[in-house]
Amino acid sequence: MALLNDLINLDLSDVTDKIIAEYIWIGGSGLDLRSKARTLAGPVSDPSELPKWNYDGSSTGQAPGEDSEVIIYPQAIFRDPFRRGNHILVMCDAYTPAGEPIPTNNRHDAAKIFSQPQVGVEEPWYGIEQEYTLLQKEVKWPVGWPVGGFPGPQGPYYCGIGADKAFGRDIVDSHYKACLYAGINISGINAEVMPGQWEFQVGPSVGIAAADQLWVARYILERITETAGVVLSFDPKPIPGDWNGAGAHTNYSTKSMREEGGYAVIKKAIEKLGLKHKEHIAAYGEGNDRRLTGRHETADINTFLWGVANRGASIRVGRETEKAGKGYFEDRRPASNMDPYVVTSMIAETTLL
């Protein structure tokens, strides 16, 4: 094992200028991340310098066997916290050989929305709170829970410390530092209400960069849990009953909302979101009906409700925003398994276009 660790951490910079680029893309389920690596002649700083690549789409549920080639286009570069040095992680999206985005390529549609002048001039900021659950590998039951049994009721676990309250902190802190190393604008972490459940926050980030960063943060987290022998779950309600679900609350503001008089702009945007509540719910993640029940800090899935400091609302406005008369709001509806390309662009489209 010592030799293996030595080789994994081998510094190549003394012997070659070549680097390793790990190309990442989203698989056919819309949530599964895939990746493979290639050697490049030297360091790269911009996605436009990177070659396109291809993969077997018939093995990811994205193409038929008789015409299986899918082309991936590099879109964003991050430092590789696993290989380090000049090695990179590359977030890609997927196209047919003819250059058409494949049906699961939600980034392409999001980019079109964010490239609209009415959106660009407003510099939309996003802060995404990604909740997730760590599961024991053999039994798919939360870490820290007795196998086949339950821990004590919720209460002591949220932001808790101690061996009987916080489970998986080594994974969480490793992920935090790895994201900072990669260049992701991760802004914090905390233990959640249900034991074995955690949250990290990405942002504030502008436009499509927020979604790129969240996807790569998810990738890094799943690579770390792979090494730790733990299963990562983004299920919005992993344990039925009197246990909190997992969401991806999305904080949002525009330039007009952040300036004087912004509170009126916020209220108008919330009104627009209310008119399209059903469309947003349909796009906000799978299985969200199990989470949005009106209990456990959620609004009922069929009800649109907003309020100041109300964690049981669809949209929450912070006390500081109300007091300052400007700021941001939080859309609490997205599930933990939502696609950030879909959610961020849809909020921008509804409120700005």
Short mmCIF file of N, CA and C in Angstrom, two decimals, residues 14 55 62 64 66 75 80 100 102 130 138 154-155 175 185 188 201 224 228 249-250 267 275 297 304 317 342 351:
data_model
loop_
_atom_site.label_atom_id
_atom_site.label_comp_id
_atom_site.label_asym_id
_atom_site.label_seq_id
_atom_site.Cartn_x
_atom_site.Cartn_y
_atom_site.Cartn_z
N ASP A 14 9.12 17.04 -12.66
CA ASP A 14 10.58 16.98 -12.83
C ASP A 14 11.01 16.22 -14.08
N TYR A 55 -16.89 9.56 -26.55
CA TYR A 55 -17.10 8.38 -25.69
C TYR A 55 -18.22 7.52 -26.28
N GLN A 62 -27.03 7.08 -23.79
CA GLN A 62 -27.17 8.34 -24.51
C GLN A 62 -27.06 8.21 -26.03
N PRO A 64 -27.58 4.97 -29.48
CA PRO A 64 -27.77 3.56 -29.85
C PRO A 64 -26.45 2.89 -30.19
N GLU A 66 -25.57 1.14 -32.72
CA GLU A 66 -25.14 1.23 -34.12
C GLU A 66 -24.64 2.62 -34.50
N GLN A 75 -15.72 22.78 -21.47
CA GLN A 75 -16.40 24.05 -21.18
C GLN A 75 -15.80 24.81 -19.98
N ASP A 80 -6.86 19.92 -10.52
CA ASP A 80 -7.17 18.55 -10.10
C ASP A 80 -6.62 18.32 -8.69
N GLU A 100 -24.92 18.66 -32.91
CA GLU A 100 -26.17 18.96 -32.22
C GLU A 100 -26.08 18.52 -30.75
N ILE A 102 -26.95 16.65 -27.51
CA ILE A 102 -27.76 15.46 -27.28
C ILE A 102 -28.89 15.82 -26.30
N GLN A 130 -26.09 22.61 -1.45
CA GLN A 130 -26.21 21.21 -1.86
C GLN A 130 -26.22 20.29 -0.65
N GLU A 138 -22.39 -1.37 2.20
CA GLU A 138 -22.98 -2.72 2.08
C GLU A 138 -24.48 -2.74 2.30
N GLN A 154 -34.29 13.62 15.62
CA GLN A 154 -33.59 14.82 15.16
C GLN A 154 -33.60 15.89 16.24
N GLY A 155 -32.56 16.69 16.22
CA GLY A 155 -32.43 17.76 17.21
C GLY A 155 -30.97 18.06 17.49
N HIS A 175 -13.48 17.15 1.27
CA HIS A 175 -14.16 17.72 0.11
C HIS A 175 -14.06 19.25 0.10
N ASN A 185 -15.78 28.02 -6.03
CA ASN A 185 -16.12 29.03 -5.03
C ASN A 185 -17.05 28.42 -3.97
N GLY A 188 -18.93 27.24 2.19
CA GLY A 188 -19.10 26.71 3.53
C GLY A 188 -19.63 25.29 3.52
N GLN A 201 -22.03 24.62 0.30
CA GLN A 201 -22.58 25.73 -0.46
C GLN A 201 -21.58 26.19 -1.51
N ILE A 224 -14.18 11.27 -3.62
CA ILE A 224 -13.70 11.12 -2.24
C ILE A 224 -14.46 10.00 -1.54
N ALA A 228 -13.23 6.48 0.21
CA ALA A 228 -13.58 6.20 1.61
C ALA A 228 -14.45 4.95 1.76
N HIS A 249 -31.37 24.23 -2.00
CA HIS A 249 -31.88 25.60 -1.95
C HIS A 249 -31.00 26.50 -2.81
N THR A 250 -31.65 27.31 -3.64
CA THR A 250 -30.92 28.13 -4.60
C THR A 250 -31.16 29.61 -4.30
N LYS A 267 -39.75 41.33 -5.01
CA LYS A 267 -41.15 40.94 -4.88
C LYS A 267 -41.79 40.68 -6.25
N LEU A 275 -46.35 32.39 -10.60
CA LEU A 275 -47.20 32.13 -11.77
C LEU A 275 -46.74 30.90 -12.54
N GLU A 297 -39.49 21.64 7.31
CA GLU A 297 -38.96 22.87 6.71
C GLU A 297 -39.21 22.94 5.21
N PHE A 304 -47.71 27.45 -3.53
CA PHE A 304 -46.65 28.44 -3.64
C PHE A 304 -46.84 29.48 -2.55
N VAL A 317 -37.29 35.04 1.99
CA VAL A 317 -36.52 36.28 1.95
C VAL A 317 -35.90 36.48 3.33
N VAL A 342 -30.39 23.42 -15.27
CA VAL A 342 -31.83 23.63 -15.46
C VAL A 342 -32.36 24.67 -14.47
N THR A 351 -37.63 35.13 -14.34
CA THR A 351 -37.60 36.45 -13.68
C THR A 351 -37.11 37.56 -14.60
#
